């Protein structure tokens, strides 16, 4: 079966199970060493546009680099995806930690620069969508399309990183704005998500860390005048599902037996910022504190570095850290469907989990236990919808529609210093 046919099959299967959305990652390099766990995926917006034609209700979330895209072009792409999917598009804004060698060859900008650029990027995309009146484009009785130029609004944005005049030359999207996700859990990432995101994607490995993260996110969001329940929080969730505790232990043991610990040393070093050498350290001893990098000295994935610094400071051995590195710092649990549902429900009741990413479709070892074990258990506890409640992705996430603004005058946005 070709990759395209396989992707279509999994998308249809997810939709049949009433999964809310398909979330695609992206990687801007081939990663020949395999440290990220993948060599990259197909370009997500194009791939999701194809999947939109074999599905009818499931949401489509494309990860987009605000460091290596341009906001005007992204607005055209994601706005078009919203049209071809009938109102199911979303984009996940990331600032990227890899790929600079493929986009001009310069050094990766520092986090402050990347996040300042991301803030401008999001403001521009939102303004472009908002500036065009919903009925700017109409279809006549004979089927022809007419455009009222007076209802297409310029934005005249002049910032440090971008200058965009507008108007956007794509009809207003069915959702008003495609849903905005944002991923990034460093201090700069929390601020960006609190200000702009409708759904924040994070990978908090423990309940305590999730509570601290969400408390700070919501505190900052309130300071920006956001509604009390925004942004929603989407936590990653990596799992090993077993039929019984004995079966879980077997599956977990077999998974750990497959780990290449020499490759694992490189992967762990990458999780810690890629600046340390772990090649000669004993597997069953903790890492020396002197080896751990200061987070502020790292230019890439500071949130991930913070997670693995905490693991190391708790006294985990190198072997245990390498096992954790296989999950790249994500929330990871092994258990029966009931035990996994307990963990998910605990975070939901604690107010730190609104959306969850589930893995297992397409994995012969896990798919049946996911579809016929975990999902029914979550629905029995009223933690998952049994059907799509709305007609578009925004409605299915219970997110408000953006307010409509007349666009007969330019929308002038001052640059934030």
Coordinates of N, CA and C in Angstrom, one line a residue, residues 129-326:
X129 N -7.0 37.8 7.7 CA -8.3 37.1 7.7 C -9.4 38.0 8.2
X130 N -9.1 38.9 9.2 CA -10.2 39.7 9.7 C -10.5 40.9 8.8
X131 N -9.6 41.3 8.0 CA -9.8 42.5 7.2 C -10.8 42.4 6.0
X132 N -11.0 41.2 5.5 CA -11.9 40.9 4.4 C -13.3 40.6 5.0
X133 N -14.3 41.4 4.5 CA -15.6 41.2 5.0 C -16.1 39.8 4.5
X134 N -17.0 39.1 5.3 CA -17.4 37.8 4.9 C -18.1 37.7 3.6
X135 N -18.8 38.8 3.2 CA -19.5 38.7 1.9 C -18.8 39.5 0.8
X136 N -17.4 39.6 0.9 CA -16.6 40.3 -0.1 C -16.7 39.5 -1.4
X137 N -16.8 38.2 -1.4 CA -16.9 37.4 -2.6 C -18.3 36.7 -2.7
X138 N -18.9 36.9 -3.8 CA -20.3 36.3 -4.0 C -20.4 35.6 -5.3
X139 N -21.2 34.6 -5.3 CA -21.5 33.8 -6.5 C -22.9 34.2 -7.0
X140 N -22.9 34.6 -8.3 CA -24.1 35.1 -8.9 C -25.0 33.9 -9.3
X141 N -26.3 34.3 -9.7 CA -27.2 33.3 -10.1 C -26.7 32.4 -11.2
X142 N -25.9 32.9 -12.1 CA -25.4 32.1 -13.2 C -24.2 31.3 -12.9
X143 N -23.8 31.4 -11.6 CA -22.6 30.6 -11.2 C -21.3 31.4 -11.2
X144 N -21.3 32.6 -11.7 CA -20.1 33.4 -11.8 C -19.8 34.0 -10.4
X145 N -18.5 34.3 -10.2 CA -18.0 34.8 -8.9 C -17.7 36.3 -9.1
X146 N -18.1 37.2 -8.2 CA -17.8 38.6 -8.2 C -17.1 39.0 -6.9
X147 N -16.2 39.9 -7.0 CA -15.5 40.4 -5.8 C -15.8 41.9 -5.6
X148 N -16.2 42.3 -4.4 CA -16.4 43.7 -4.1 C -15.1 44.3 -3.5
X149 N -14.3 45.0 -4.2 CA -13.1 45.5 -3.7 C -13.2 46.3 -2.5
X150 N -14.4 47.0 -2.3 CA -14.6 47.8 -1.1 C -14.7 47.0 0.2
X151 N -14.8 45.7 0.0 CA -14.9 44.8 1.2 C -13.7 44.0 1.4
X152 N -12.6 44.3 0.7 CA -11.3 43.7 0.9 C -10.4 44.7 1.6
X153 N -9.9 44.4 2.8 CA -9.2 45.4 3.6 C -7.7 45.3 3.6
X154 N -7.0 46.4 3.4 CA -5.6 46.4 3.6 C -5.3 46.4 5.1
X155 N -4.1 46.0 5.5 CA -3.7 46.0 6.9 C -2.5 46.9 7.1
X156 N -1.7 47.2 6.1 CA -0.6 48.1 6.2 C 0.3 47.9 7.5
X157 N 0.8 46.7 7.6 CA 1.6 46.3 8.7 C 3.0 46.6 8.5
X158 N 3.6 47.3 9.4 CA 5.0 47.7 9.4 C 5.7 47.3 10.7
X159 N 6.4 46.2 10.7 CA 7.0 45.7 11.9 C 8.5 45.6 11.7
X160 N 9.1 45.0 12.7 CA 10.6 44.8 12.7 C 11.0 43.7 11.7
X161 N 10.1 42.7 11.6 CA 10.4 41.5 10.8 C 9.6 41.5 9.5
X162 N 8.4 42.1 9.4 CA 7.6 42.0 8.2 C 7.0 43.3 7.9
X163 N 6.7 43.5 6.6 CA 5.9 44.6 6.1 C 4.9 44.0 5.1
X164 N 3.6 44.1 5.4 CA 2.6 43.5 4.6 C 1.5 44.5 4.4
X165 N 1.1 44.8 3.2 CA 0.1 45.7 2.9 C -1.3 45.1 2.9
X166 N -1.5 43.9 2.2 CA -2.8 43.4 2.0 C -3.5 44.1 0.9
X167 N -4.8 43.8 0.6 CA -5.6 42.8 1.3 C -5.2 41.3 0.9
X168 N -5.7 40.4 1.6 CA -5.5 39.0 1.3 C -6.4 38.6 0.1
X169 N -5.7 38.0 -0.9 CA -6.5 37.7 -2.1 C -7.0 36.3 -2.1
X170 N -7.5 35.9 -1.0 CA -8.3 34.6 -0.8 C -9.6 34.9 -0.2
X171 N -10.7 34.3 -0.6 CA -12.0 34.6 0.0 C -12.0 34.4 1.5
X172 N -12.8 35.1 2.3 CA -12.9 34.8 3.7 C -13.1 33.4 4.0
X173 N -12.3 32.8 4.9 CA -12.4 31.3 5.2 C -13.8 31.0 5.8
X174 N -14.3 29.8 5.6 CA -15.5 29.4 6.3 C -15.6 29.6 7.8
X175 N -14.4 29.4 8.5 CA -14.4 29.6 9.9 C -14.1 31.0 10.4
X176 N -14.0 31.9 9.4 CA -13.6 33.3 9.8 C -12.1 33.3 9.9
X177 N -11.5 32.6 10.8 CA -10.1 32.3 10.9 C -9.9 30.8 11.1
X178 N -9.1 30.2 10.4 CA -8.7 28.8 10.8 C -8.2 28.8 12.2
X179 N -8.4 27.7 12.9 CA -8.0 27.6 14.3 C -6.5 27.7 14.5
X180 N -6.1 28.5 15.5 CA -4.6 28.7 15.7 C -4.2 27.9 16.9
X181 N -3.3 26.9 16.6 CA -2.6 26.1 17.7 C -1.2 26.8 17.8
X182 N -0.6 26.5 18.9 CA 0.8 27.0 19.1 C 1.6 26.0 20.0
X183 N 2.8 25.7 19.6 CA 3.6 24.8 20.4 C 4.9 25.4 20.8
X184 N 5.2 25.3 22.1 CA 6.4 25.9 22.6 C 6.2 26.1 24.1
X185 N 7.1 25.5 24.9 CA 6.9 25.6 26.4 C 8.0 26.2 27.1
X186 N 8.9 26.9 26.4 CA 9.9 27.8 27.1 C 9.1 29.0 27.6
X187 N 9.8 29.9 28.3 CA 9.2 31.1 28.8 C 8.7 31.9 27.7
X188 N 9.4 32.1 26.6 CA 9.0 32.8 25.5 C 7.8 32.2 24.8
X189 N 7.8 30.8 24.7 CA 6.7 30.1 24.1 C 5.4 30.3 24.9
X190 N 5.5 30.2 26.3 CA 4.3 30.4 27.1 C 3.7 31.8 26.8
X191 N 4.5 32.8 26.8 CA 4.0 34.2 26.5 C 3.3 34.3 25.2
X192 N 3.9 33.7 24.1 CA 3.3 33.7 22.8 C 2.0 33.0 22.8
X193 N 1.9 31.9 23.4 CA 0.7 31.1 23.4 C -0.4 31.8 24.2
X194 N 0.0 32.4 25.4 CA -1.0 33.1 26.2 C -1.6 34.3 25.5
X195 N -0.8 35.0 24.7 CA -1.3 36.1 24.0 C -2.2 35.8 22.8
X196 N -1.8 34.7 22.0 CA -2.4 34.5 20.7 C -3.2 33.2 20.5
X197 N -2.7 32.1 21.1 CA -3.1 30.8 20.7 C -4.6 30.5 21.1
X198 N -5.3 29.7 20.3 CA -6.6 29.2 20.8 C -6.4 27.8 21.4
X199 N -5.4 27.1 21.0 CA -5.0 25.8 21.6 C -3.5 25.8 21.7
X200 N -3.0 25.5 22.9 CA -1.6 25.4 23.1 C -1.2 23.9 23.2
X201 N -0.3 23.5 22.4 CA 0.2 22.1 22.4 C 1.4 22.1 23.3
X202 N 1.4 21.2 24.3 CA 2.5 21.1 25.2 C 2.8 19.6 25.5
X203 N 4.0 19.3 26.2 CA 4.4 17.9 26.5 C 4.8 17.9 27.9
X204 N 3.9 18.1 28.8 CA 4.3 18.1 30.3 C 4.3 16.6 30.8
X205 N 5.4 16.1 31.2 CA 5.5 14.6 31.5 C 4.8 14.2 32.8
X206 N 4.6 15.2 33.7 CA 3.9 14.8 35.0 C 2.8 15.8 35.3
X207 N 1.9 15.4 36.2 CA 0.8 16.2 36.6 C 1.3 17.5 37.2
X208 N 2.3 17.4 38.1 CA 2.8 18.6 38.8 C 3.4 19.6 37.8
X209 N 4.1 19.1 36.8 CA 4.6 20.0 35.7 C 3.5 20.6 34.9
X210 N 2.5 19.8 34.6 CA 1.3 20.3 33.9 C 0.6 21.4 34.6
X211 N 0.4 21.2 35.9 CA -0.3 22.3 36.7 C 0.5 23.6 36.7
X212 N 1.8 23.5 36.9 CA 2.7 24.7 36.9 C 2.6 25.4 35.5
X213 N 2.7 24.6 34.5 CA 2.7 25.2 33.1 C 1.4 25.9 32.8
X214 N 0.3 25.2 33.1 CA -1.1 25.7 32.8 C -1.4 26.9 33.7
X215 N -1.0 26.9 34.9 CA -1.2 28.0 35.8 C -0.5 29.3 35.3
X216 N 0.7 29.1 34.8 CA 1.4 30.3 34.3 C 0.9 30.7 33.0
X217 N 0.5 29.8 32.1 CA -0.1 30.1 30.8 C -1.4 30.9 31.1
X218 N -2.3 30.4 31.9 CA -3.6 31.1 32.2 C -3.4 32.4 32.9
X219 N -2.4 32.5 33.8 CA -2.1 33.8 34.4 C -1.8 34.9 33.4
X220 N -0.9 34.5 32.5 CA -0.5 35.4 31.4 C -1.6 35.7 30.5
X221 N -2.4 34.7 30.2 CA -3.6 34.9 29.3 C -4.5 35.9 29.8
X222 N -4.8 35.8 31.1 CA -5.7 36.8 31.8 C -5.1 38.2 31.7
X223 N -3.8 38.3 31.8 CA -3.1 39.6 31.7 C -3.3 40.2 30.3
X224 N -3.5 39.4 29.3 CA -3.7 39.8 27.9 C -5.2 40.0 27.6
X225 N -6.0 39.9 28.6 CA -7.5 40.1 28.4 C -8.2 38.9 27.8
X226 N -7.6 37.7 27.8 CA -8.2 36.6 27.2 C -9.3 36.0 28.1
X227 N -10.3 35.3 27.5 CA -11.3 34.7 28.2 C -10.7 33.6 29.2
X228 N -11.4 33.4 30.3 CA -10.9 32.5 31.3 C -10.5 31.1 30.9
X229 N -11.2 30.6 29.9 CA -11.0 29.2 29.4 C -10.1 29.2 28.2
X230 N -9.4 30.3 27.8 CA -8.6 30.3 26.7 C -7.1 30.7 27.1
X231 N -6.2 30.1 26.4 CA -6.3 29.1 25.4 C -6.6 27.7 26.0
X232 N -7.2 26.8 25.1 CA -7.3 25.4 25.5 C -5.9 24.8 25.6
X233 N -5.7 23.7 26.3 CA -4.4 23.1 26.5 C -4.5 21.7 25.9
X234 N -3.6 21.4 25.0 CA -3.5 20.1 24.4 C -2.2 19.5 24.8
X235 N -2.3 18.3 25.5 CA -1.1 17.6 26.0 C -0.8 16.4 25.1
X236 N 0.4 16.3 24.8 CA 0.8 15.0 24.1 C 0.6 13.9 25.0
X237 N 0.5 12.7 24.5 CA 0.2 11.5 25.3 C 0.8 10.3 24.5
X238 N 1.9 9.7 25.0 CA 2.5 8.5 24.5 C 2.1 7.4 25.4
X239 N 1.7 6.3 24.8 CA 1.2 5.2 25.7 C 1.6 3.8 25.2
X240 N 1.7 2.9 26.1 CA 1.8 1.5 25.8 C 0.6 0.9 26.5
X241 N -0.3 0.3 25.7 CA -1.6 -0.2 26.2 C -1.5 -1.8 26.2
X242 N -1.9 -2.3 27.3 CA -1.9 -3.8 27.5 C -3.2 -4.3 28.0
X243 N -3.5 -5.5 27.8 CA -4.8 -6.1 28.2 C -4.9 -6.3 29.7
X244 N -3.7 -6.5 30.4 CA -3.7 -6.7 31.8 C -2.3 -6.2 32.3
X245 N -2.1 -6.1 33.6 CA -0.9 -5.6 34.1 C 0.3 -6.4 33.7
X246 N 0.1 -7.8 33.6 CA 1.1 -8.7 33.1 C 1.5 -8.4 31.7
X247 N 0.4 -8.2 30.9 CA 0.6 -7.9 29.5 C 1.3 -6.5 29.3
X248 N 1.0 -5.6 30.1 CA 1.6 -4.3 30.0 C 3.1 -4.4 30.3
X249 N 3.4 -5.1 31.4 CA 4.9 -5.3 31.8 C 5.6 -6.0 30.6
X250 N 5.0 -7.0 30.0 CA 5.7 -7.7 28.9 C 5.9 -6.7 27.7
X251 N 4.9 -5.9 27.3 CA 5.1 -5.0 26.2 C 6.1 -4.0 26.5
X252 N 6.1 -3.5 27.7 CA 7.1 -2.5 28.1 C 8.5 -3.0 28.1
X253 N 8.7 -4.3 28.6 CA 10.0 -4.9 28.6 C 10.5 -5.1 27.2
X254 N 9.6 -5.6 26.3 CA 10.0 -5.8 24.9 C 10.4 -4.5 24.2
X255 N 9.7 -3.4 24.6 CA 10.0 -2.1 24.0 C 11.4 -1.7 24.4
X256 N 11.7 -1.8 25.7 CA 13.0 -1.4 26.2 C 14.1 -2.3 25.7
X257 N 13.9 -3.5 25.4 CA 14.9 -4.4 24.9 C 15.3 -4.0 23.5
X258 N 14.4 -3.3 22.8 CA 14.8 -2.9 21.4 C 15.6 -1.6 21.3
X259 N 15.8 -1.0 22.4 CA 16.5 0.3 22.4 C 18.0 0.1 22.1
X260 N 18.5 0.8 21.2 CA 19.9 0.9 20.8 C 20.6 1.9 21.8
X261 N 21.3 1.5 22.8 CA 21.7 2.5 23.8 C 22.9 3.3 23.3
X262 N 23.6 2.9 22.3 CA 24.6 3.8 21.8 C 24.0 4.9 21.0
X263 N 23.0 4.6 20.2 CA 22.2 5.6 19.5 C 21.4 6.5 20.6
X264 N 21.0 5.8 21.7 CA 20.3 6.5 22.7 C 21.1 7.6 23.4
X265 N 22.4 7.3 23.5 CA 23.3 8.4 24.1 C 23.3 9.6 23.3
X266 N 23.3 9.5 21.9 CA 23.2 10.6 21.0 C 21.9 11.3 21.1
X267 N 20.8 10.5 21.2 CA 19.5 11.1 21.3 C 19.3 11.9 22.6
X268 N 19.8 11.4 23.7 CA 19.7 12.1 25.0 C 20.5 13.3 25.0
X269 N 21.7 13.3 24.4 CA 22.5 14.5 24.3 C 21.8 15.5 23.5
X270 N 21.1 15.1 22.4 CA 20.3 16.1 21.7 C 19.1 16.7 22.5
X271 N 18.5 15.9 23.3 CA 17.4 16.4 24.2 C 18.0 17.4 25.2
X272 N 19.3 17.3 25.5 CA 19.9 18.2 26.4 C 20.6 19.4 25.7
X273 N 20.3 19.6 24.5 CA 20.8 20.7 23.8 C 21.9 20.5 22.7
X274 N 22.4 19.2 22.7 CA 23.3 18.8 21.7 C 24.7 19.3 21.9
X275 N 25.1 19.7 23.2 CA 26.4 20.3 23.4 C 27.2 19.4 24.3
X276 N 26.8 18.2 24.8 CA 27.5 17.4 25.7 C 27.8 16.0 25.1
X277 N 28.8 15.4 25.6 CA 29.3 14.1 25.2 C 29.0 13.1 26.2
X278 N 28.2 12.1 25.9 CA 27.8 11.0 26.9 C 28.4 9.7 26.5
X279 N 29.3 9.7 25.6 CA 29.7 8.4 25.0 C 30.5 7.5 26.0
X280 N 31.1 8.0 27.0 CA 32.0 7.2 27.8 C 31.4 7.0 29.2
X281 N 30.2 7.5 29.5 CA 29.6 7.4 30.8 C 28.9 6.1 31.0
X282 N 29.0 5.6 32.3 CA 28.4 4.3 32.6 C 26.9 4.4 32.5
X283 N 26.2 3.4 32.0 CA 24.8 3.4 31.9 C 24.0 3.4 33.2
X284 N 24.5 2.8 34.2 CA 23.7 2.7 35.4 C 24.1 3.6 36.5
X285 N 24.6 4.8 36.2 CA 24.9 5.8 37.1 C 24.3 7.1 36.7
X286 N 23.9 8.0 37.6 CA 23.4 9.3 37.2 C 24.4 10.2 36.5
X287 N 23.9 11.2 35.8 CA 24.8 12.1 35.1 C 25.4 13.1 36.1
X288 N 26.7 13.4 35.9 CA 27.3 14.4 36.8 C 26.6 15.7 36.6
X289 N 26.3 16.4 37.7 CA 25.6 17.7 37.6 C 26.4 18.7 36.7
X290 N 27.7 18.6 36.7 CA 28.6 19.5 35.9 C 28.4 19.4 34.4
X291 N 27.8 18.2 34.0 CA 27.6 18.1 32.6 C 26.3 18.8 32.1
X292 N 25.4 19.0 32.9 CA 24.1 19.6 32.5 C 24.2 21.0 32.1
X293 N 23.7 21.3 30.9 CA 23.9 22.7 30.4 C 22.9 23.6 31.1
X294 N 23.2 24.9 31.2 CA 22.3 25.9 31.6 C 21.3 26.2 30.5
X295 N 20.0 26.3 30.8 CA 19.0 26.4 29.8 C 19.2 27.6 28.9
X296 N 19.6 28.7 29.6 CA 19.8 30.0 28.8 C 20.9 29.9 27.8
X297 N 21.8 28.9 28.0 CA 22.9 28.8 27.0 C 22.6 28.1 25.8
X298 N 21.3 27.5 25.7 CA 20.9 26.7 24.6 C 20.0 27.5 23.7
X299 N 20.2 27.3 22.4 CA 19.5 28.0 21.4 C 18.3 27.3 20.8
X300 N 18.2 26.0 21.1 CA 17.2 25.1 20.5 C 16.4 24.4 21.6
X301 N 15.1 24.4 21.4 CA 14.2 23.5 22.2 C 14.5 23.7 23.7
X302 N 14.5 24.9 24.2 CA 14.8 25.1 25.7 C 13.8 24.3 26.6
X303 N 12.5 24.3 26.1 CA 11.5 23.6 26.9 C 11.9 22.1 27.1
X304 N 12.4 21.5 26.1 CA 12.8 20.1 26.2 C 14.1 19.9 27.1
X305 N 15.0 20.9 26.9 CA 16.2 20.8 27.8 C 15.8 20.9 29.3
X306 N 14.8 21.8 29.6 CA 14.4 21.9 31.0 C 13.8 20.6 31.5
X307 N 13.0 19.9 30.7 CA 12.5 18.6 31.1 C 13.6 17.6 31.4
X308 N 14.6 17.5 30.6 CA 15.6 16.5 30.8 C 16.6 16.9 31.9
X309 N 16.8 18.2 32.1 CA 17.6 18.6 33.2 C 16.9 18.2 34.5
X310 N 15.6 18.4 34.6 CA 14.8 18.0 35.8 C 14.9 16.4 36.0
X311 N 14.8 15.7 34.9 CA 15.0 14.2 35.0 C 16.3 13.9 35.6
X312 N 17.4 14.5 35.1 CA 18.7 14.2 35.5 C 19.0 14.6 37.0
X313 N 18.4 15.7 37.4 CA 18.6 16.2 38.7 C 17.8 15.4 39.7
X314 N 16.9 14.6 39.3 CA 16.2 13.7 40.2 C 17.0 12.4 40.4
X315 N 18.1 12.3 39.8 CA 19.0 11.1 40.0 C 18.7 10.0 39.1
X316 N 18.0 10.1 38.0 CA 17.8 9.1 37.0 C 19.2 8.7 36.4
X317 N 19.4 7.4 36.3 CA 20.6 6.9 35.7 C 20.7 7.2 34.2
X318 N 21.8 7.1 33.6 CA 21.9 7.3 32.1 C 21.0 6.4 31.4
X319 N 20.9 5.1 31.8 CA 20.0 4.2 31.1 C 18.6 4.6 31.2
X320 N 18.1 5.1 32.4 CA 16.8 5.5 32.6 C 16.5 6.8 31.8
X321 N 17.5 7.7 31.7 CA 17.3 8.9 30.9 C 17.2 8.6 29.4
X322 N 18.0 7.6 28.9 CA 17.9 7.2 27.5 C 16.5 6.6 27.2
X323 N 15.9 5.8 28.2 CA 14.6 5.3 28.0 C 13.6 6.5 27.9
X324 N 13.7 7.5 28.8 CA 12.9 8.6 28.7 C 13.1 9.4 27.4
X325 N 14.3 9.4 26.8 CA 14.6 10.1 25.6 C 13.9 9.5 24.4
X326 N 13.5 8.2 24.5 CA 12.8 7.6 23.4 C 11.4 8.3 23.2

